[in-house]
Each structure stands twice: as C-alpha cells, then as structure tokens.
Amino acid sequence: MKLKDIEQMQSAGLISPEQATAIAEHFKLSGNRLQWWLLFSVSALAGALILGGIIMLISANWESIPSAVKMGSGIALMVGFWAAYACLRDKYPILAENMGLLGGGMWLANIALYGQIFQLQNPFVEGCALFFCGIVLLPFLTRQRLLIGVVIITSFILLSELCTDRDSPLHLPLTIDEMLNCMMLLTVCWWLFAEFCRSSQRAIHSYVWVGYGLSGFAIVAAQGFILYGEGFNATPIELGTTGAALLLLLVFKPKNAARLPWILFALMTAGIIPAADFFNNFGEWTLRWGDSSWSGVELTLPRILYCFIYALLWIWNGCCARRIDWINYGSIMVCFAGIGVMSNMMESLTESGLVLIFAGLLMLAGAIVLEKQRRRLISTIKAESTKTN
C-alpha cells in the first residue's frame, strides 16, 4: 500500500481523515521515501569512501606499519563502527544501519588482514565459515536490514564451499546432486523465514525484502531444474532433504495461504528435483533444443507441463492469499515456459502444438479464476465500506 492509495480512499469517502492518518503511521508511509533513500544512499557512500580511504592508506604504507598496529587498527575500526551504530540508532537509524554494515565489513577485512599478517594458508571455506559465524546473529540482535542479505548470500556460498573444498577438515562428503538438494532445502528455509517476517509485527518485519530476491532466485532455479535437471539418485541425504523441504512447507504455511492450493504447491516444490529426474525416462516425448550439436540439452513434454502447472499454482495461491507478488512470479514462469516451447517449435511442431493447446486451456482457466477473485474482492470492499458508513 502506498500513501497515494490511502489519499484516494479518503477522497472517495471510504475512510475518515483520522483513519487515513492512522493507517499511514501504522505502515510508516507518512515520510518521504525519496528523502529516506537519498539519506541512506549518501550515508552508505560516505561510509564506503571512509573505509576505502583507510584501506588505501594502510596499503600504501603496509611495509612500514608494525603488525601490532595493523591488528590494533583493524579491531579499533570495527569497534568504532559498532560504537557509532550504538550512538546513532535512536536519533539517526538510517545512519546507524550503515555503520553496522561497515562494522560487519570490517569483520571480513580483519579476517583477511590477519591471514596476510601471519601468512596463513587456510582454505577459503574456513575463512568463509569464520565470517559467517561472526555475522549470522547480528541482524537478529540489531536491526540490520542489509546485513541479513549478506548473511543469506554467505550461507549459500558457505554450503557450496563445504561440499567442493576437499582440502579442509570442514569438507562435507556430498555429491553434486546431494549438494543441489541441500541448496533447495536452504532456499526453502530462508524463503519461509521471509514469509514469517512479512506476517510479523516486530522489528524483523523490515527483513521482508529478502523474500523478493529469494523468490526470484527460486523461480529461476526451479525453471532450470524442471526443464534440464536429471540428478536424483534417491540417497538417504537426497530423500531426507526432499522430505524436510516438504515438511517445512506444510508446517510453516504462510498465514493467508489457502490449504488445498498450498498443499499442492508444497508437493510440487519438494518434488521438482525427483520429478525432473523421472522425466528423463520419457524420451519419446523429447523436444530438442536447437540443432543436432545441442544433443545433450533437451526439453520434454512432461517437463514443460510440470512447469506450467507449477506456475499456475503460484498464481492460484496468489489469488487465494491476495498476494500480487505470487501472481507475478507465476506469470513470469508461464512466460519462461512459453519461451522454452516456442524455441522448439521449428524442430517439433506436433509436440509443441500439444503443449501450446494445453497451456492455452490452463491459462484460460486461470483467467476465469482471476476474474472471479477480482469480482469477489470488489464485492468485499463495497460491503465493508457500506458497513463503515
């Protein structure tokens, strides 16, 4: 909801001026968002310039600075940024957030500094794990809206390095397929966390922004797995991560999601990787991508249908929960799947024609559902406004 929407509702007589003011204050819409972003950007740039200048000065005089001074300066800067955060968080929360972000950045700089001073040859994964352990709790102890994004990105990098870096004692002996299943489970965990933040009235509500990035990443990854995935060997780890993802989606269902469409969505989400591997057996339905030199890259009719149905489940859940973003994600997946079909039409008109007919019927049904939901929503708004008046 935007401030302009509240003003239009007030002009239409749907709410009183007092209600308009209360709604704007509740959703923190009274302030000028352009001014907020300007202050945030300028303060972030100022902090980055200060930090960059310090790093350049130290680099220019690296050989002449004693090791004790280097280590002390790094610790002092990190403590100084967090002290500035503590002093500014009440009167200037935006500036304080930037100071906290720079304090987290200094933790990474200190890890690299100590490794350089003592000529440590530790694998990258160990430094990444140390950095992650140092910042993972900070967004939950302090209101750091940007640092939560750093934590999420670092968690994916760390999981990847734990599986691929064999020189470290932290190495996890997982296959590539098992790692992909773990990545899927980690994505589900963070996405459900973002949905919890959306429904929360506490400070973590400001972390809801990570849900948009995670959802975008999820639909791209799901599209790739559905159309091209084939690695599922039913090992205990793969079965465990798939079952855990399904259980988490069912137990931590978003507040406004309807039960039936959400159960179907959870089943199809958890079954993306197993289904993609299963579809490899449908060679007779193959739609080849490009010319013969692309023989290793294939699309199949069951895969495309799965993608369309999964996209429509996004839309169905969005209609039931009145979530425009979910409807948009489903629409994007429909477009991606359509592009996949169109790219193969010159090679196989019969199978592509079947997919287009089926997709058209599904989209027609979706359009009817959307229109019914729109009319129901309008009727509900009119009924509520009549009761208010």
Short mmCIF file of C-alpha atoms in Angstrom, two decimals:
data_model
loop_
_atom_site.label_atom_id
_atom_site.label_comp_id
_atom_site.label_asym_id
_atom_site.label_seq_id
_atom_site.Cartn_x
_atom_site.Cartn_y
_atom_site.Cartn_z
CA MET A 1 0.00 0.00 0.00
CA LYS A 2 1.20 3.49 -0.89
CA LEU A 3 0.39 6.87 0.60
CA LYS A 4 -1.34 7.81 -2.64
CA ASP A 5 -3.71 4.84 -2.24
CA ILE A 6 -4.70 6.00 1.23
CA GLU A 7 -5.34 9.51 -0.04
CA GLN A 8 -7.55 8.17 -2.83
CA MET A 9 -9.53 6.08 -0.34
CA GLN A 10 -10.02 9.16 1.82
CA SER A 11 -11.13 11.23 -1.19
CA ALA A 12 -13.65 8.54 -2.12
CA GLY A 13 -15.12 8.65 1.37
CA LEU A 14 -14.14 5.10 2.24
CA ILE A 15 -12.15 6.16 5.30
CA SER A 16 -12.08 9.21 7.53
CA PRO A 17 -9.10 11.61 7.77
CA GLU A 18 -8.29 10.18 11.21
CA GLN A 19 -8.27 6.66 9.82
CA ALA A 20 -6.08 7.76 6.90
CA THR A 21 -3.54 9.27 9.30
CA ALA A 22 -3.57 6.16 11.50
CA ILE A 23 -3.06 3.83 8.50
CA ALA A 24 -0.20 5.94 7.15
CA GLU A 25 1.51 5.97 10.53
CA HIS A 26 0.99 2.23 11.01
CA PHE A 27 2.64 1.41 7.69
CA LYS A 28 5.20 4.21 8.11
CA LEU A 29 4.06 5.97 4.95
CA SER A 30 3.99 9.49 6.32
CA GLY A 31 7.61 10.22 5.50
CA ASN A 32 9.08 10.98 2.13
CA ARG A 33 10.52 7.72 0.74
CA LEU A 34 12.68 9.64 -1.74
CA GLN A 35 14.23 11.53 1.14
CA TRP A 36 14.78 8.25 3.02
CA TRP A 37 16.56 6.66 0.07
CA LEU A 38 18.65 9.78 -0.52
CA LEU A 39 19.86 9.85 3.08
CA PHE A 40 20.53 6.13 3.02
CA SER A 41 22.49 6.27 -0.24
CA VAL A 42 24.56 9.31 0.76
CA SER A 43 25.41 7.86 4.17
CA ALA A 44 26.32 4.48 2.64
CA LEU A 45 28.55 6.18 0.07
CA ALA A 46 30.21 8.28 2.77
CA GLY A 47 30.91 5.19 4.86
CA ALA A 48 32.28 3.31 1.87
CA LEU A 49 34.58 6.24 0.98
CA ILE A 50 35.91 6.43 4.53
CA LEU A 51 36.51 2.68 4.66
CA GLY A 52 38.12 2.65 1.22
CA GLY A 53 40.37 5.57 2.14
CA ILE A 54 41.57 3.82 5.28
CA ILE A 55 42.31 0.64 3.34
CA MET A 56 44.29 2.60 0.73
CA LEU A 57 46.35 4.41 3.39
CA ILE A 58 47.20 1.13 5.07
CA SER A 59 48.05 -0.49 1.73
CA ALA A 60 50.33 2.39 0.75
CA ASN A 61 52.30 2.10 3.99
CA TRP A 62 51.93 -1.64 4.50
CA GLU A 63 55.60 -2.46 4.89
CA SER A 64 56.34 0.36 7.32
CA ILE A 65 53.39 -0.29 9.65
CA PRO A 66 54.15 -2.74 12.51
CA SER A 67 51.95 -5.84 12.66
CA ALA A 68 50.63 -4.87 16.10
CA VAL A 69 49.46 -1.50 14.72
CA LYS A 70 47.76 -3.21 11.78
CA MET A 71 45.89 -5.62 14.03
CA GLY A 72 45.01 -2.92 16.53
CA SER A 73 43.78 -0.56 13.81
CA GLY A 74 41.53 -3.23 12.32
CA ILE A 75 39.96 -4.05 15.67
CA ALA A 76 39.63 -0.36 16.56
CA LEU A 77 37.83 0.42 13.30
CA MET A 78 35.42 -2.47 13.76
CA VAL A 79 34.66 -1.46 17.35
CA GLY A 80 34.39 2.18 16.27
CA PHE A 81 31.77 1.44 13.61
CA TRP A 82 29.66 -0.53 16.07
CA ALA A 83 30.07 2.19 18.71
CA ALA A 84 28.83 4.70 16.13
CA TYR A 85 25.88 2.39 15.47
CA ALA A 86 25.01 2.32 19.18
CA CYS A 87 25.15 6.12 19.42
CA LEU A 88 23.11 6.79 16.28
CA ARG A 89 20.47 4.05 16.31
CA ASP A 90 17.85 6.08 18.23
CA LYS A 91 18.16 9.51 16.58
CA TYR A 92 19.53 8.55 13.17
CA PRO A 93 18.52 4.92 12.46
CA ILE A 94 19.47 5.08 8.77
CA LEU A 95 23.00 6.26 9.52
CA ALA A 96 23.23 3.69 12.29
CA GLU A 97 22.32 0.90 9.88
CA ASN A 98 25.13 1.90 7.56
CA MET A 99 27.58 1.98 10.45
CA GLY A 100 26.52 -1.55 11.39
CA LEU A 101 27.01 -2.72 7.82
CA LEU A 102 30.50 -1.24 7.80
CA GLY A 103 31.18 -2.92 11.13
CA GLY A 104 30.28 -6.26 9.55
CA GLY A 105 32.51 -5.42 6.60
CA MET A 106 35.41 -4.73 8.95
CA TRP A 107 35.00 -8.22 10.40
CA LEU A 108 35.67 -9.61 6.90
CA ALA A 109 38.57 -7.16 6.44
CA ASN A 110 40.10 -8.27 9.74
CA ILE A 111 39.93 -11.92 8.73
CA ALA A 112 41.80 -11.11 5.52
CA LEU A 113 44.23 -8.84 7.43
CA TYR A 114 45.18 -11.50 9.96
CA GLY A 115 45.61 -14.06 7.20
CA GLN A 116 48.02 -11.69 5.42
CA ILE A 117 50.00 -10.77 8.53
CA PHE A 118 50.54 -14.35 9.69
CA GLN A 119 50.80 -15.77 6.14
CA LEU A 120 48.00 -18.23 6.83
CA GLN A 121 47.32 -20.78 4.09
CA ASN A 122 43.92 -21.88 5.28
CA PRO A 123 41.36 -22.85 2.62
CA PHE A 124 38.80 -20.25 1.59
CA VAL A 125 35.97 -22.25 3.16
CA GLU A 126 37.44 -21.79 6.65
CA GLY A 127 37.60 -18.01 6.30
CA CYS A 128 34.06 -18.03 4.91
CA ALA A 129 32.85 -20.10 7.87
CA LEU A 130 34.57 -17.74 10.33
CA PHE A 131 32.99 -14.71 8.65
CA PHE A 132 29.55 -16.36 8.66
CA CYS A 133 29.79 -17.27 12.35
CA GLY A 134 30.73 -13.69 13.17
CA ILE A 135 27.78 -12.03 11.42
CA VAL A 136 24.97 -14.60 11.46
CA LEU A 137 23.43 -13.33 14.72
CA LEU A 138 23.96 -9.62 14.14
CA PRO A 139 20.77 -8.99 12.08
CA PHE A 140 18.73 -10.67 14.83
CA LEU A 141 20.39 -8.78 17.67
CA THR A 142 20.33 -5.43 15.88
CA ARG A 143 18.09 -4.06 13.16
CA GLN A 144 20.33 -4.55 10.15
CA ARG A 145 18.18 -4.80 7.04
CA LEU A 146 21.09 -5.04 4.63
CA LEU A 147 23.22 -7.34 6.75
CA ILE A 148 20.53 -10.03 6.65
CA GLY A 149 21.06 -10.15 2.88
CA VAL A 150 24.79 -10.62 3.43
CA VAL A 151 24.06 -13.48 5.85
CA ILE A 152 21.79 -15.23 3.34
CA ILE A 153 24.24 -14.92 0.44
CA THR A 154 27.12 -16.09 2.64
CA SER A 155 25.13 -19.15 3.74
CA PHE A 156 24.78 -20.29 0.11
CA ILE A 157 28.47 -19.65 -0.62
CA LEU A 158 29.49 -21.50 2.54
CA LEU A 159 27.36 -24.54 1.72
CA SER A 160 28.83 -24.68 -1.77
CA GLU A 161 32.39 -24.41 -0.47
CA LEU A 162 31.81 -27.02 2.23
CA CYS A 163 30.89 -29.51 -0.47
CA THR A 164 33.58 -28.64 -3.02
CA ASP A 165 36.68 -27.78 -0.95
CA ARG A 166 38.26 -31.15 -0.18
CA ASP A 167 41.38 -29.72 1.47
CA SER A 168 39.59 -28.53 4.58
CA PRO A 169 38.56 -30.58 7.63
CA LEU A 170 35.18 -28.86 7.31
CA HIS A 171 34.58 -30.62 3.99
CA LEU A 172 31.18 -32.33 3.64
CA PRO A 173 31.47 -35.52 1.54
CA LEU A 174 28.42 -34.81 -0.60
CA THR A 175 27.90 -35.45 -4.27
CA ILE A 176 26.84 -32.64 -6.62
CA ASP A 177 23.26 -33.95 -6.64
CA GLU A 178 23.16 -34.07 -2.84
CA MET A 179 24.53 -30.54 -2.66
CA LEU A 180 21.83 -29.29 -5.03
CA ASN A 181 19.19 -30.88 -2.81
CA CYS A 182 20.72 -29.17 0.22
CA MET A 183 20.67 -25.87 -1.67
CA MET A 184 16.99 -26.40 -2.38
CA LEU A 185 16.30 -27.04 1.32
CA LEU A 186 18.29 -23.95 2.33
CA THR A 187 16.31 -21.83 -0.15
CA VAL A 188 13.05 -23.12 1.31
CA CYS A 189 14.22 -22.30 4.85
CA TRP A 190 15.17 -18.71 4.01
CA TRP A 191 12.01 -18.17 1.93
CA LEU A 192 9.80 -19.33 4.79
CA PHE A 193 11.77 -17.02 7.09
CA ALA A 194 10.96 -14.11 4.76
CA GLU A 195 7.28 -15.08 4.81
CA PHE A 196 7.37 -15.16 8.62
CA CYS A 197 8.88 -11.67 8.60
CA ARG A 198 6.01 -10.47 6.41
CA SER A 199 3.38 -11.57 8.93
CA SER A 200 5.34 -10.41 11.98
CA GLN A 201 4.64 -7.10 13.69
CA ARG A 202 8.09 -6.98 15.27
CA ALA A 203 11.30 -5.40 14.04
CA ILE A 204 12.07 -8.35 11.74
CA HIS A 205 9.19 -7.22 9.52
CA SER A 206 11.75 -4.95 7.85
CA TYR A 207 13.54 -8.08 6.57
CA VAL A 208 10.63 -8.91 4.29
CA TRP A 209 12.55 -7.52 1.32
CA VAL A 210 14.74 -10.65 1.15
CA GLY A 211 11.66 -12.62 0.10
CA TYR A 212 11.56 -10.87 -3.28
CA GLY A 213 15.13 -11.77 -4.11
CA LEU A 214 14.71 -15.34 -2.84
CA SER A 215 11.50 -15.80 -4.81
CA GLY A 216 13.17 -14.57 -7.98
CA PHE A 217 16.09 -16.92 -7.40
CA ALA A 218 13.70 -19.78 -6.63
CA ILE A 219 11.66 -19.48 -9.82
CA VAL A 220 14.79 -19.31 -11.97
CA ALA A 221 16.30 -22.33 -10.19
CA ALA A 222 13.01 -24.23 -10.35
CA GLN A 223 12.74 -23.48 -14.07
CA GLY A 224 16.24 -24.83 -14.62
CA PHE A 225 15.66 -27.97 -12.57
CA ILE A 226 12.29 -28.72 -14.16
CA LEU A 227 13.46 -28.30 -17.75
CA TYR A 228 17.03 -29.60 -17.52
CA GLY A 229 17.52 -31.41 -14.20
CA GLU A 230 18.24 -35.13 -14.07
CA GLY A 231 20.26 -35.84 -10.93
CA PHE A 232 18.28 -37.66 -8.23
CA ASN A 233 19.73 -40.94 -7.01
CA ALA A 234 17.40 -41.42 -4.00
CA THR A 235 20.26 -41.47 -1.50
CA PRO A 236 19.37 -41.00 2.19
CA ILE A 237 20.55 -37.38 2.06
CA GLU A 238 18.54 -36.58 -1.07
CA LEU A 239 15.41 -38.25 0.31
CA GLY A 240 15.94 -36.54 3.68
CA THR A 241 16.32 -33.05 2.21
CA THR A 242 13.30 -33.54 -0.06
CA GLY A 243 11.18 -34.76 2.84
CA ALA A 244 12.42 -31.95 5.09
CA ALA A 245 11.55 -29.33 2.47
CA LEU A 246 8.03 -30.74 2.12
CA LEU A 247 7.56 -30.89 5.89
CA LEU A 248 8.74 -27.30 6.36
CA LEU A 249 6.42 -26.00 3.63
CA LEU A 250 3.44 -27.79 5.15
CA VAL A 251 4.13 -26.92 8.79
CA PHE A 252 5.09 -23.28 8.22
CA LYS A 253 2.37 -22.42 5.73
CA PRO A 254 2.06 -18.65 5.23
CA LYS A 255 -0.78 -17.13 7.19
CA ASN A 256 -3.11 -16.19 4.32
CA ALA A 257 -2.42 -19.17 2.06
CA ALA A 258 -5.39 -21.46 1.38
CA ARG A 259 -4.89 -25.08 2.42
CA LEU A 260 -5.58 -27.01 -0.81
CA PRO A 261 -3.55 -24.91 -3.28
CA TRP A 262 -0.72 -24.64 -0.74
CA ILE A 263 -0.54 -28.42 -0.23
CA LEU A 264 -0.32 -28.92 -3.99
CA PHE A 265 2.30 -26.18 -4.24
CA ALA A 266 4.36 -27.76 -1.44
CA LEU A 267 4.21 -31.18 -3.07
CA MET A 268 5.31 -29.85 -6.45
CA THR A 269 8.05 -27.68 -4.91
CA ALA A 270 9.57 -30.56 -2.95
CA GLY A 271 9.20 -32.86 -5.95
CA ILE A 272 10.93 -30.65 -8.51
CA ILE A 273 14.27 -32.48 -8.48
CA PRO A 274 12.85 -36.04 -8.26
CA ALA A 275 10.30 -35.26 -10.98
CA ALA A 276 12.95 -33.81 -13.28
CA ASP A 277 14.98 -37.00 -12.99
CA PHE A 278 11.88 -39.12 -13.56
CA PHE A 279 11.03 -37.22 -16.74
CA ASN A 280 14.28 -38.36 -18.32
CA ASN A 281 12.56 -41.68 -18.99
CA PHE A 282 10.12 -40.02 -21.41
CA GLY A 283 12.49 -39.97 -24.35
CA GLU A 284 9.69 -40.48 -26.85
CA TRP A 285 8.30 -37.02 -25.98
CA THR A 286 11.61 -35.24 -26.46
CA LEU A 287 11.62 -31.72 -27.95
CA ARG A 288 15.16 -30.96 -28.95
CA TRP A 289 16.77 -27.58 -28.31
CA GLY A 290 18.47 -26.08 -31.36
CA ASP A 291 20.38 -28.11 -33.91
CA SER A 292 21.96 -31.53 -33.55
CA SER A 293 25.07 -30.12 -31.88
CA TRP A 294 22.94 -29.48 -28.78
CA SER A 295 22.11 -33.13 -28.36
CA GLY A 296 22.87 -33.06 -24.63
CA VAL A 297 20.31 -30.33 -23.91
CA GLU A 298 16.71 -31.45 -24.18
CA LEU A 299 13.20 -30.36 -23.25
CA THR A 300 10.43 -32.92 -22.76
CA LEU A 301 6.67 -32.51 -22.87
CA PRO A 302 6.17 -33.70 -19.26
CA ARG A 303 8.77 -31.20 -18.06
CA ILE A 304 7.06 -28.27 -19.79
CA LEU A 305 3.65 -29.31 -18.48
CA TYR A 306 5.08 -29.58 -14.97
CA CYS A 307 6.48 -26.09 -15.33
CA PHE A 308 3.13 -24.67 -16.50
CA ILE A 309 1.20 -26.37 -13.70
CA TYR A 310 3.70 -25.22 -11.10
CA ALA A 311 3.42 -21.64 -12.40
CA LEU A 312 -0.37 -21.80 -12.22
CA LEU A 313 -0.11 -22.99 -8.62
CA TRP A 314 1.87 -19.83 -7.85
CA ILE A 315 -0.98 -17.82 -9.41
CA TRP A 316 -3.70 -19.83 -7.63
CA ASN A 317 -2.04 -19.35 -4.25
CA GLY A 318 -1.60 -15.66 -5.01
CA CYS A 319 -5.31 -15.28 -5.79
CA CYS A 320 -6.39 -17.08 -2.63
CA ALA A 321 -3.95 -15.20 -0.41
CA ARG A 322 -4.40 -11.87 -2.28
CA ARG A 323 -0.66 -11.76 -2.94
CA ILE A 324 0.13 -9.90 -6.15
CA ASP A 325 3.80 -10.88 -5.95
CA TRP A 326 2.95 -14.60 -6.06
CA ILE A 327 0.73 -13.99 -9.09
CA ASN A 328 3.61 -12.14 -10.77
CA TYR A 329 6.06 -14.99 -10.06
CA GLY A 330 3.66 -17.49 -11.62
CA SER A 331 3.18 -15.25 -14.64
CA ILE A 332 6.95 -15.00 -15.10
CA MET A 333 7.26 -18.80 -15.00
CA VAL A 334 4.49 -19.11 -17.60
CA CYS A 335 6.40 -16.72 -19.87
CA PHE A 336 9.66 -18.63 -19.38
CA ALA A 337 7.98 -21.94 -20.15
CA GLY A 338 6.36 -20.38 -23.21
CA ILE A 339 9.73 -19.23 -24.45
CA GLY A 340 11.04 -22.76 -23.99
CA VAL A 341 8.19 -24.12 -26.08
CA MET A 342 8.49 -21.52 -28.83
CA SER A 343 12.21 -22.15 -29.17
CA ASN A 344 11.46 -25.76 -30.09
CA MET A 345 8.54 -25.22 -32.47
CA MET A 346 10.71 -25.28 -35.59
CA GLU A 347 12.04 -28.70 -34.59
CA SER A 348 8.84 -30.43 -33.49
CA LEU A 349 5.53 -28.80 -34.40
CA THR A 350 3.37 -31.68 -33.18
CA GLU A 351 4.60 -31.82 -29.60
CA SER A 352 4.90 -28.03 -29.35
CA GLY A 353 1.36 -27.65 -30.65
CA LEU A 354 0.08 -30.02 -27.96
CA VAL A 355 1.87 -28.04 -25.29
CA LEU A 356 0.53 -24.72 -26.60
CA ILE A 357 -3.05 -26.03 -26.66
CA PHE A 358 -2.76 -27.40 -23.13
CA ALA A 359 -1.07 -24.24 -21.86
CA GLY A 360 -3.74 -22.08 -23.51
CA LEU A 361 -6.51 -24.05 -21.81
CA LEU A 362 -4.77 -23.75 -18.45
CA MET A 363 -4.25 -20.01 -18.91
CA LEU A 364 -7.91 -19.59 -19.92
CA ALA A 365 -8.96 -21.37 -16.74
CA GLY A 366 -6.56 -19.18 -14.78
CA ALA A 367 -8.03 -16.03 -16.34
CA ILE A 368 -11.53 -17.12 -15.28
CA VAL A 369 -10.32 -17.75 -11.72
CA LEU A 370 -8.61 -14.36 -11.62
CA GLU A 371 -11.76 -12.59 -12.79
CA LYS A 372 -13.85 -14.35 -10.15
CA GLN A 373 -11.35 -13.39 -7.46
CA ARG A 374 -11.36 -9.77 -8.67
CA ARG A 375 -15.15 -9.55 -8.51
CA ARG A 376 -15.20 -11.17 -5.08
CA LEU A 377 -12.60 -8.72 -3.80
CA ILE A 378 -14.56 -5.73 -5.14
CA SER A 379 -17.76 -7.03 -3.53
CA THR A 380 -15.98 -7.47 -0.21
CA ILE A 381 -14.57 -3.93 -0.31
CA LYS A 382 -18.01 -2.48 -1.13
CA ALA A 383 -19.64 -4.46 1.65
CA GLU A 384 -17.05 -3.33 4.21
CA SER A 385 -17.33 0.31 3.12
CA THR A 386 -21.15 0.14 3.43
CA LYS A 387 -20.87 -1.18 6.97
CA THR A 388 -18.39 1.59 7.86
CA ASN A 389 -20.68 4.31 6.54
#
